[in-house]
Amino acid sequence: MALSKWINKAKAYAQQNPDKAKQAIDKIGTTVDKQTGGKYRDKINKASDSVGGALGVDKQPGQVDGQQQAPKQDGGQQPKQDGGQQPPQQGSGSTPPGQ
């Protein structure tokens, strides 16, 4: 059987069973990570994400290896002092300027 047929079968299975496909991808990633002593964790995570994307079963935002991850904090930006409101622009209302 040609490789493309195997890929298509894997995609079909993953789309019909997304939870099982995600579990399999995570389990493989975790096993490889343990075997390599965590040395290639970033690359393994990228590869797992790529496989999930190729199969159409991307992880949910904020998930890493099936576990919920805390949202990242904003980069220290200060909130707007004016409460986010813009001052009215002249000439933008229904009354012409000077009236």
XYZ file of C-alpha atoms in Angstrom:
99
model
C 0.000 0.000 0.000
C 1.342 3.429 -0.900
C 2.314 5.848 1.871
C -0.373 8.337 0.823
C -3.067 5.696 1.416
C -1.766 5.136 4.966
C -1.766 8.874 5.578
C -5.330 9.191 4.308
C -6.432 6.290 6.511
C -4.755 7.900 9.534
C -6.498 11.220 8.790
C -9.879 9.517 8.452
C -9.400 7.629 11.722
C -8.226 10.770 13.533
C -11.190 12.785 12.310
C -13.619 10.062 13.400
C -11.832 9.553 16.748
C -10.144 12.873 17.631
C -9.824 12.121 21.349
C -8.135 8.775 20.735
C -5.833 10.333 18.139
C -4.812 13.113 20.552
C -4.161 10.524 23.275
C -1.996 8.449 20.929
C 0.010 11.489 19.808
C 0.512 12.580 23.431
C 1.493 9.063 24.543
C 4.063 8.727 21.768
C 5.458 12.179 22.548
C 5.678 11.409 26.254
C 7.390 8.054 25.607
C 9.964 9.611 23.279
C 10.525 12.452 25.755
C 11.215 9.948 28.557
C 13.534 7.890 26.364
C 15.563 10.992 25.483
C 15.648 12.265 29.065
C 13.776 15.458 28.176
C 16.704 16.657 26.084
C 14.546 17.209 22.970
C 11.267 18.165 24.661
C 10.715 21.326 22.581
C 11.306 19.482 19.321
C 9.072 16.602 20.393
C 6.271 19.024 21.305
C 6.594 20.773 17.940
C 6.512 17.435 16.140
C 3.445 16.331 18.126
C 1.692 19.589 17.278
C 2.604 19.167 13.602
C 1.258 15.623 13.498
C -1.955 16.709 15.203
C -2.338 19.577 12.752
C -1.691 17.334 9.762
C -4.308 14.888 11.006
C -6.788 17.655 11.763
C -6.852 17.107 15.528
C -5.040 20.161 16.835
C -4.742 20.505 20.589
C -7.023 22.957 22.308
C -5.485 26.391 22.993
C -3.650 26.341 26.316
C -3.074 22.574 26.327
C 0.307 20.912 26.532
C 0.454 17.119 26.391
C -3.215 16.795 27.340
C -2.950 19.032 30.403
C -4.435 22.492 30.809
C -1.775 25.188 30.921
C -2.171 28.501 32.725
C -2.638 31.441 30.347
C 0.448 33.509 29.736
C 0.601 36.879 31.405
C 0.542 40.053 29.334
C 3.998 41.392 28.572
C 3.730 44.048 31.282
C 1.688 46.517 29.250
C 0.034 49.198 31.287
C -3.742 49.623 30.929
C -4.961 52.749 29.197
C -5.405 55.643 31.571
C -8.543 56.950 29.847
C -10.471 53.713 30.318
C -10.060 52.865 26.628
C -12.414 55.618 25.429
C -11.490 57.892 22.583
C -12.299 61.634 22.802
C -14.927 62.772 20.296
C -13.443 64.050 17.064
C -14.407 67.463 15.800
C -16.648 67.497 12.795
C -17.677 63.874 13.211
C -21.130 64.612 14.692
C -24.316 65.547 12.882
C -23.918 69.229 13.745
C -21.533 71.087 11.405
C -18.567 72.787 13.130
C -19.259 76.304 14.441
C -22.982 75.816 15.113
